[in-house]
Amino acid sequence: MAPKRTAGNKRKNRDDGPAAAAAVDDEHELLPPAEKRAATDQPAASAAASASGALVLQPGSDSGEPLLDLGDLLTGRIVKRPSAVIKTPYVADVRILEQDAMGNVTCDESADPLQAHCPSLDCAGMIVPGSQVRMTPSASGKGKTSHTIWLAEEPRPMGEVASVGAHPQLAERMVKTMLERHMIPELAGYSSFRTQVTHGKARVDFVLDYPNGDELFLEVKNCVCADYPEGQVPSERSSIGVYTSSVQPYRCCAIFPHGAKKPKIKVVSDRAIKHAHELTNMVKRTTSKPRAAILFIVNRSDTLQFRPCHEADMLFAQVLKRAHEAGVQLLAYRIAWDGGRARSGGSIPVVFDESVDTGAIDESHLKDVLQFNAEGGGRT
């Protein structure tokens, strides 16, 4: 049987794209203290900018160093979101949790909650009242919030807890480091890369340049969700953002996208659909065919494979599969979190549910979705 969606996954859809990270105020720096120190301590950058704006890579291999280091993290419990003090969904009221020498966790319930920047909103039900998050003090100390939420702790079956990268900007930052270190063998051979490149009407996250003149257009998607085996959703897990699978044997799948469909256009992520469609058109050209790839950064380490969440957005699943059939590479890499340190957890296969049929794409609906996005209808 195909995986299915639980009835609890109904919520108001809001933008949780990269732009959300700066939604509270422009003064709120996103570079955590540990990374800020590392940036000033390092010698001349290992990848220098060329006159063309490309990042020219230096030889070398992965040293086993983290992709990024957020520094020491504080553990907190969500009290309310939106904050009762700063009334925006991008701010949550949080109480700090303390751990004594015996490992007992305590919380001063009488203390006033602090205000934390919450750029991923509810993070598919992982950042809701009562849930635990990991934070750092804000880098600048000048913003409206004193802390930034980076990780969410998701209850999983059998009493397990998954650490999930909950900041929308983490994925692109880690991919940049992975490209600098040549850690993605499926894309091997490039000599330089560029970021945020406009190609026609499309804007892609990275363009990889190869010595023979070839280019590869790379789009990055941040994936935070994973499905649950049917009947094994922990009681303490919010029903928001929960999808279950009855497939046997069960293999934990990372899933993207998640959330409620936008009422006007009946999809979750018109932006992701647009990106997959644009890359498909690029590789189908009869002349000057570039390579293209979509890389899903699975910001957790407990999944065994990735699949588009057809239960939430069948059109995205269909358009993604058509992109794959046209020659767009589909890649998924896990991230393993050890406290505030993130390391690559390796690649996992990309799979499609048997219900995803590219021959059943409603081309009229797709056209309406693309027009909706072109008119600024959504950024998710």
CSV table of C-alpha atoms in Angstrom, one decimal:
chain,number,residue,atom,x,y,z
A,1,MET,CA,0.0,0.0,0.0
A,2,ALA,CA,1.1,3.6,-0.7
A,3,PRO,CA,2.2,5.9,2.2
A,4,LYS,CA,-0.6,8.0,3.4
A,5,ARG,CA,-1.2,11.3,5.1
A,6,THR,CA,-2.7,11.6,8.5
A,7,ALA,CA,-5.7,13.8,9.1
A,8,GLY,CA,-3.8,16.0,11.5
A,9,ASN,CA,-1.6,17.6,8.9
A,10,LYS,CA,-3.8,20.6,8.2
A,11,ARG,CA,-2.3,24.0,8.9
A,12,LYS,CA,-2.2,27.5,7.5
A,13,ASN,CA,0.5,27.7,4.9
A,14,ARG,CA,3.1,30.3,5.3
A,15,ASP,CA,6.3,31.1,3.5
A,16,ASP,CA,9.2,29.2,5.0
A,17,GLY,CA,11.7,29.9,2.3
A,18,PRO,CA,15.2,31.5,2.8
A,19,ALA,CA,13.8,35.0,2.8
A,20,ALA,CA,12.0,34.2,6.1
A,21,ALA,CA,15.4,34.1,7.9
A,22,ALA,CA,15.6,37.9,7.8
A,23,ALA,CA,11.9,38.6,8.5
A,24,VAL,CA,12.3,39.9,12.0
A,25,ASP,CA,14.7,42.7,11.3
A,26,ASP,CA,17.7,43.4,9.1
A,27,GLU,CA,20.1,43.8,12.0
A,28,HIS,CA,19.7,40.1,13.1
A,29,GLU,CA,23.0,38.5,12.0
A,30,LEU,CA,22.7,34.9,10.9
A,31,LEU,CA,26.3,33.9,11.4
A,32,PRO,CA,26.5,32.0,14.7
A,33,PRO,CA,29.4,32.9,17.1
A,34,ALA,CA,31.5,29.8,16.4
A,35,GLU,CA,31.4,30.3,12.6
A,36,LYS,CA,32.1,34.0,13.1
A,37,ARG,CA,35.2,33.2,15.0
A,38,ALA,CA,36.3,30.6,12.5
A,39,ALA,CA,35.9,33.1,9.6
A,40,THR,CA,38.2,35.5,11.3
A,41,ASP,CA,40.7,32.9,12.4
A,42,GLN,CA,41.2,31.2,9.1
A,43,PRO,CA,44.0,32.1,6.7
A,44,ALA,CA,43.3,33.4,3.2
A,45,ALA,CA,40.1,31.7,1.9
A,46,SER,CA,40.6,28.2,0.5
A,47,ALA,CA,38.5,29.2,-2.5
A,48,ALA,CA,39.3,32.6,-4.0
A,49,ALA,CA,37.0,34.7,-6.0
A,50,SER,CA,38.0,35.1,-9.7
A,51,ALA,CA,37.5,38.2,-11.8
A,52,SER,CA,34.4,36.6,-13.2
A,53,GLY,CA,32.8,36.1,-9.8
A,54,ALA,CA,33.4,32.3,-9.9
A,55,LEU,CA,34.7,30.5,-6.8
A,56,VAL,CA,37.9,28.9,-7.8
A,57,LEU,CA,38.5,25.7,-5.9
A,58,GLN,CA,41.8,24.7,-4.3
A,59,PRO,CA,42.9,21.1,-4.4
A,60,GLY,CA,42.2,19.0,-1.3
A,61,SER,CA,39.8,16.5,0.2
A,62,ASP,CA,37.3,16.4,3.0
A,63,SER,CA,39.3,16.6,6.3
A,64,GLY,CA,36.4,15.3,8.4
A,65,GLU,CA,35.8,18.8,9.8
A,66,PRO,CA,32.2,19.8,10.3
A,67,LEU,CA,30.4,21.4,7.4
A,68,LEU,CA,29.5,24.1,9.9
A,69,ASP,CA,29.8,24.6,13.7
A,70,LEU,CA,27.1,26.6,15.5
A,71,GLY,CA,29.1,26.5,18.7
A,72,ASP,CA,27.6,25.7,22.1
A,73,LEU,CA,23.8,25.3,21.9
A,74,LEU,CA,21.2,26.1,24.6
A,75,THR,CA,18.2,23.8,25.0
A,76,GLY,CA,14.9,25.5,25.3
A,77,ARG,CA,11.2,24.6,25.4
A,78,ILE,CA,8.7,26.5,23.2
A,79,VAL,CA,6.1,28.4,25.3
A,80,LYS,CA,4.3,30.2,22.6
A,81,ARG,CA,4.5,31.0,18.9
A,82,PRO,CA,3.8,33.7,17.7
A,83,SER,CA,5.4,35.4,20.7
A,84,ALA,CA,3.2,37.2,23.2
A,85,VAL,CA,5.8,40.0,23.2
A,86,ILE,CA,6.8,40.3,19.6
A,87,LYS,CA,3.6,39.4,17.7
A,88,THR,CA,5.0,37.8,14.6
A,89,PRO,CA,5.1,34.1,13.6
A,90,TYR,CA,8.9,34.4,13.1
A,91,VAL,CA,9.4,34.9,16.9
A,92,ALA,CA,8.7,32.3,19.6
A,93,ASP,CA,8.7,32.6,23.4
A,94,VAL,CA,11.1,30.1,24.9
A,95,ARG,CA,12.2,29.0,28.3
A,96,ILE,CA,15.7,27.7,28.9
A,97,LEU,CA,16.1,24.1,30.1
A,98,GLU,CA,19.0,23.4,32.5
A,99,GLN,CA,20.6,20.0,33.2
A,100,ASP,CA,22.2,19.3,36.6
A,101,ALA,CA,25.2,17.0,37.3
A,102,MET,CA,22.9,14.0,37.7
A,103,GLY,CA,21.4,14.6,34.2
A,104,ASN,CA,18.1,15.9,35.5
A,105,VAL,CA,16.5,18.5,33.3
A,106,THR,CA,14.9,21.5,35.0
A,107,CYS,CA,13.1,24.6,33.9
A,108,ASP,CA,12.3,27.8,35.9
A,109,GLU,CA,8.6,28.1,35.1
A,110,SER,CA,8.5,31.4,37.0
A,111,ALA,CA,11.1,33.1,34.7
A,112,ASP,CA,10.0,35.3,31.9
A,113,PRO,CA,10.4,33.5,28.5
A,114,LEU,CA,13.1,34.9,26.2
A,115,GLN,CA,12.3,35.7,22.6
A,116,ALA,CA,13.9,33.6,19.9
A,117,HIS,CA,14.0,34.2,16.1
A,118,CYS,CA,12.1,31.2,14.5
A,119,PRO,CA,12.7,31.5,10.7
A,120,SER,CA,11.2,28.1,10.0
A,121,LEU,CA,7.9,28.9,11.7
A,122,ASP,CA,6.5,25.6,13.1
A,123,CYS,CA,9.0,23.5,11.1
A,124,ALA,CA,6.3,20.9,10.2
A,125,GLY,CA,5.0,20.7,13.7
A,126,MET,CA,8.4,20.3,15.4
A,127,ILE,CA,8.4,23.9,16.8
A,128,VAL,CA,5.1,24.1,18.7
A,129,PRO,CA,4.4,24.8,22.4
A,130,GLY,CA,6.0,22.1,24.5
A,131,SER,CA,8.6,21.0,22.0
A,132,GLN,CA,12.4,21.3,22.5
A,133,VAL,CA,14.7,23.3,20.4
A,134,ARG,CA,18.4,24.2,20.3
A,135,MET,CA,19.5,27.8,20.1
A,136,THR,CA,22.4,30.2,20.2
A,137,PRO,CA,22.4,33.8,21.4
A,138,SER,CA,22.0,36.2,18.5
A,139,ALA,CA,25.3,37.1,16.8
A,140,SER,CA,24.9,40.8,16.9
A,141,GLY,CA,22.9,41.3,20.1
A,142,LYS,CA,21.2,44.3,18.4
A,143,GLY,CA,18.0,42.6,17.0
A,144,LYS,CA,14.6,42.4,18.6
A,145,THR,CA,15.2,38.8,19.7
A,146,SER,CA,18.0,37.6,22.0
A,147,HIS,CA,18.4,34.1,20.5
A,148,THR,CA,18.1,32.2,17.2
A,149,ILE,CA,16.6,28.7,16.9
A,150,TRP,CA,18.8,26.4,14.8
A,151,LEU,CA,17.7,22.8,15.6
A,152,ALA,CA,14.4,21.1,16.5
A,153,GLU,CA,14.2,17.8,18.5
A,154,GLU,CA,11.5,15.5,17.0
A,155,PRO,CA,10.1,12.6,18.9
A,156,ARG,CA,10.4,9.3,16.9
A,157,PRO,CA,9.2,5.8,17.5
A,158,MET,CA,10.8,3.6,20.3
A,159,GLY,CA,11.6,6.7,22.3
A,160,GLU,CA,14.2,8.0,19.8
A,161,VAL,CA,14.7,11.7,19.2
A,162,ALA,CA,15.9,13.1,15.9
A,163,SER,CA,17.9,16.4,15.7
A,164,VAL,CA,16.6,18.3,12.8
A,165,GLY,CA,18.3,21.4,11.2
A,166,ALA,CA,15.4,23.9,11.5
A,167,HIS,CA,16.9,27.0,9.9
A,168,PRO,CA,16.1,27.6,6.2
A,169,GLN,CA,19.5,28.9,5.4
A,170,LEU,CA,21.4,25.9,6.7
A,171,ALA,CA,21.1,23.8,3.5
A,172,GLU,CA,22.7,26.3,1.0
A,173,ARG,CA,25.5,27.1,3.5
A,174,MET,CA,26.4,23.5,3.9
A,175,VAL,CA,26.2,22.7,0.2
A,176,LYS,CA,28.6,25.6,-0.5
A,177,THR,CA,31.1,23.9,1.9
A,178,MET,CA,30.5,20.5,0.3
A,179,LEU,CA,31.2,21.9,-3.1
A,180,GLU,CA,34.4,23.7,-1.8
A,181,ARG,CA,35.6,20.3,-0.5
A,182,HIS,CA,34.4,18.2,-3.5
A,183,MET,CA,32.2,16.1,-1.2
A,184,ILE,CA,29.6,15.3,-3.8
A,185,PRO,CA,31.0,12.6,-6.2
A,186,GLU,CA,28.0,12.6,-8.4
A,187,LEU,CA,29.0,16.1,-9.5
A,188,ALA,CA,32.7,15.5,-9.7
A,189,GLY,CA,35.0,17.2,-12.2
A,190,TYR,CA,34.1,20.9,-11.8
A,191,SER,CA,36.9,23.5,-11.5
A,192,SER,CA,34.8,26.3,-10.0
A,193,PHE,CA,31.3,27.3,-9.1
A,194,ARG,CA,29.2,30.4,-8.9
A,195,THR,CA,26.3,31.2,-6.5
A,196,GLN,CA,22.9,32.7,-7.2
A,197,VAL,CA,23.2,32.9,-10.9
A,198,THR,CA,20.4,34.2,-13.2
A,199,HIS,CA,19.9,32.2,-16.4
A,200,GLY,CA,17.3,33.6,-18.6
A,201,LYS,CA,14.2,34.1,-16.3
A,202,ALA,CA,15.5,31.4,-13.9
A,203,ARG,CA,17.7,32.0,-10.9
A,204,VAL,CA,19.6,29.0,-9.6
A,205,ASP,CA,21.5,28.4,-6.4
A,206,PHE,CA,24.8,27.2,-7.9
A,207,VAL,CA,26.3,26.9,-11.3
A,208,LEU,CA,29.3,24.4,-11.6
A,209,ASP,CA,31.8,25.1,-14.3
A,210,TYR,CA,33.8,22.2,-15.8
A,211,PRO,CA,37.2,22.5,-17.6
A,212,ASN,CA,35.6,21.5,-21.0
A,213,GLY,CA,33.2,24.5,-20.8
A,214,ASP,CA,30.2,22.5,-19.6
A,215,GLU,CA,28.0,24.0,-16.9
A,216,LEU,CA,25.8,22.2,-14.4
A,217,PHE,CA,22.9,24.1,-12.8
A,218,LEU,CA,22.3,23.0,-9.3
A,219,GLU,CA,19.1,23.8,-7.2
A,220,VAL,CA,19.2,23.1,-3.5
A,221,LYS,CA,16.1,22.2,-1.4
A,222,ASN,CA,16.1,22.0,2.4
A,223,CYS,CA,14.2,18.9,3.7
A,224,VAL,CA,13.3,18.6,7.4
A,225,CYS,CA,10.5,16.0,7.4
A,226,ALA,CA,10.5,12.2,7.6
A,227,ASP,CA,7.5,9.9,7.6
A,228,TYR,CA,6.5,7.6,10.4
A,229,PRO,CA,5.5,3.9,10.3
A,230,GLU,CA,1.7,3.6,10.5
A,231,GLY,CA,0.5,3.4,14.1
A,232,GLN,CA,3.8,4.5,15.6
A,233,VAL,CA,3.6,8.2,15.9
A,234,PRO,CA,4.6,9.2,19.5
A,235,SER,CA,1.8,10.8,21.5
A,236,GLU,CA,4.0,13.8,22.3
A,237,ARG,CA,4.5,14.5,18.6
A,238,SER,CA,2.2,17.3,17.2
A,239,SER,CA,-0.1,16.1,14.5
A,240,ILE,CA,1.0,19.0,12.3
A,241,GLY,CA,3.3,17.8,9.5
A,242,VAL,CA,2.9,14.1,10.2
A,243,TYR,CA,2.7,11.6,7.4
A,244,THR,CA,2.6,7.9,7.9
A,245,SER,CA,3.5,4.9,5.7
A,246,SER,CA,2.1,1.4,5.7
A,247,VAL,CA,4.7,0.0,3.4
A,248,GLN,CA,6.4,-3.1,4.7
A,249,PRO,CA,9.2,-3.5,5.4
A,250,TYR,CA,9.2,0.1,6.6
A,251,ARG,CA,12.1,2.3,5.5
A,252,CYS,CA,12.2,5.8,7.0
A,253,CYS,CA,11.8,8.3,4.1
A,254,ALA,CA,12.7,11.9,4.1
A,255,ILE,CA,9.9,13.8,2.5
A,256,PHE,CA,9.4,17.2,0.7
A,257,PRO,CA,7.4,19.3,0.6
A,258,HIS,CA,5.1,19.5,3.6
A,259,GLY,CA,2.2,21.6,4.6
A,260,ALA,CA,-1.3,22.7,3.5
A,261,LYS,CA,-2.1,23.5,-0.1
A,262,LYS,CA,-2.4,27.1,-1.0
A,263,PRO,CA,-6.2,27.6,-1.5
A,264,LYS,CA,-5.9,29.6,-4.7
A,265,ILE,CA,-3.6,27.3,-6.6
A,266,LYS,CA,-4.0,23.9,-4.8
A,267,VAL,CA,-0.3,23.1,-4.4
A,268,VAL,CA,2.1,23.4,-1.4
A,269,SER,CA,5.1,24.7,-3.2
A,270,ASP,CA,4.7,26.6,-6.4
A,271,ARG,CA,8.3,27.7,-6.1
A,272,ALA,CA,9.7,24.1,-6.0
A,273,ILE,CA,7.4,23.2,-9.0
A,274,LYS,CA,8.8,26.1,-10.9
A,275,HIS,CA,12.4,25.2,-10.2
A,276,ALA,CA,11.9,21.5,-11.3
A,277,HIS,CA,10.0,22.7,-14.4
A,278,GLU,CA,12.7,25.2,-15.4
A,279,LEU,CA,15.5,22.7,-15.0
A,280,THR,CA,13.6,20.2,-17.1
A,281,ASN,CA,13.3,22.8,-19.9
A,282,MET,CA,17.0,23.5,-19.7
A,283,VAL,CA,18.1,19.9,-20.2
A,284,LYS,CA,15.5,19.3,-23.0
A,285,ARG,CA,16.9,22.1,-25.3
A,286,THR,CA,18.1,20.9,-28.7
A,287,THR,CA,21.2,23.1,-28.6
A,288,SER,CA,23.6,24.0,-25.8
A,289,LYS,CA,22.2,21.5,-23.4
A,290,PRO,CA,23.5,22.1,-19.9
A,291,ARG,CA,23.4,19.6,-17.1
A,292,ALA,CA,21.1,20.2,-14.2
A,293,ALA,CA,20.6,18.7,-10.8
A,294,ILE,CA,18.4,19.1,-7.7
A,295,LEU,CA,20.0,18.4,-4.4
A,296,PHE,CA,17.8,17.7,-1.4
A,297,ILE,CA,19.6,18.4,1.8
A,298,VAL,CA,18.0,16.1,4.4
A,299,ASN,CA,18.7,18.0,7.5
A,300,ARG,CA,18.6,14.9,9.8
A,301,SER,CA,20.4,11.6,9.8
A,302,ASP,CA,17.7,9.0,10.6
A,303,THR,CA,16.3,8.5,7.1
A,304,LEU,CA,17.2,5.7,4.6
A,305,GLN,CA,15.8,7.2,1.4
A,306,PHE,CA,14.1,10.4,0.0
A,307,ARG,CA,10.8,10.7,-1.8
A,308,PRO,CA,8.7,13.6,-2.9
A,309,CYS,CA,5.7,13.9,-0.6
A,310,HIS,CA,2.9,13.1,-3.1
A,311,GLU,CA,0.4,13.1,-0.3
A,312,ALA,CA,1.0,16.8,0.2
A,313,ASP,CA,1.6,17.9,-3.3
A,314,MET,CA,1.1,15.3,-6.2
A,315,LEU,CA,1.9,17.9,-8.9
A,316,PHE,CA,5.3,18.5,-7.4
A,317,ALA,CA,6.0,14.8,-7.3
A,318,GLN,CA,4.9,14.4,-10.9
A,319,VAL,CA,7.0,17.4,-12.1
A,320,LEU,CA,10.0,16.2,-10.2
A,321,LYS,CA,9.7,12.7,-11.7
A,322,ARG,CA,9.4,14.2,-15.2
A,323,ALA,CA,12.5,16.3,-14.5
A,324,HIS,CA,14.3,13.0,-13.6
A,325,GLU,CA,13.0,11.3,-16.8
A,326,ALA,CA,14.3,14.3,-18.9
A,327,GLY,CA,17.8,13.9,-17.4
A,328,VAL,CA,17.9,16.2,-14.3
A,329,GLN,CA,20.0,14.5,-11.7
A,330,LEU,CA,18.1,14.0,-8.4
A,331,LEU,CA,20.4,13.7,-5.3
A,332,ALA,CA,19.7,13.5,-1.6
A,333,TYR,CA,22.3,13.9,1.2
A,334,ARG,CA,21.7,13.5,4.9
A,335,ILE,CA,23.1,15.8,7.6
A,336,ALA,CA,24.3,14.3,10.9
A,337,TRP,CA,24.1,16.7,13.8
A,338,ASP,CA,26.4,16.3,16.8
A,339,GLY,CA,25.4,19.1,19.1
A,340,GLY,CA,26.0,22.2,17.0
A,341,ARG,CA,28.3,20.5,14.6
A,342,ALA,CA,26.9,19.3,11.2
A,343,ARG,CA,28.6,16.7,9.1
A,344,SER,CA,27.6,14.9,5.9
A,345,GLY,CA,25.7,11.7,6.6
A,346,GLY,CA,26.2,10.5,3.0
A,347,SER,CA,23.8,10.1,0.1
A,348,ILE,CA,20.5,8.2,0.2
A,349,PRO,CA,18.5,7.0,-2.8
A,350,VAL,CA,15.7,9.1,-4.3
A,351,VAL,CA,12.5,7.0,-4.8
A,352,PHE,CA,9.0,7.7,-6.1
A,353,ASP,CA,5.7,6.2,-4.9
A,354,GLU,CA,4.0,4.0,-7.5
A,355,SER,CA,1.1,6.4,-7.6
A,356,VAL,CA,3.3,9.2,-9.1
A,357,ASP,CA,2.5,9.2,-12.9
A,358,THR,CA,4.0,11.8,-15.2
A,359,GLY,CA,1.4,10.9,-17.8
A,360,ALA,CA,-1.3,12.1,-15.5
A,361,ILE,CA,0.1,15.7,-15.1
A,362,ASP,CA,-2.6,18.3,-15.5
A,363,GLU,CA,-0.8,20.6,-17.9
A,364,SER,CA,-3.5,23.3,-17.5
A,365,HIS,CA,-3.0,23.2,-13.7
A,366,LEU,CA,0.7,23.3,-14.1
A,367,LYS,CA,0.4,26.4,-16.3
A,368,ASP,CA,-1.7,28.1,-13.7
A,369,VAL,CA,0.8,27.3,-11.0
A,370,LEU,CA,3.7,28.7,-13.0
A,371,GLN,CA,1.7,31.9,-13.7
A,372,PHE,CA,0.7,32.2,-10.1
A,373,ASN,CA,4.4,32.0,-9.1
A,374,ALA,CA,5.5,34.4,-11.8
A,375,GLU,CA,3.0,37.0,-10.4
A,376,GLY,CA,4.6,36.7,-7.0
A,377,GLY,CA,2.0,34.3,-5.5
A,378,GLY,CA,4.4,32.4,-3.3
A,379,ARG,CA,8.0,31.7,-2.3
A,380,THR,CA,7.8,28.2,-0.7
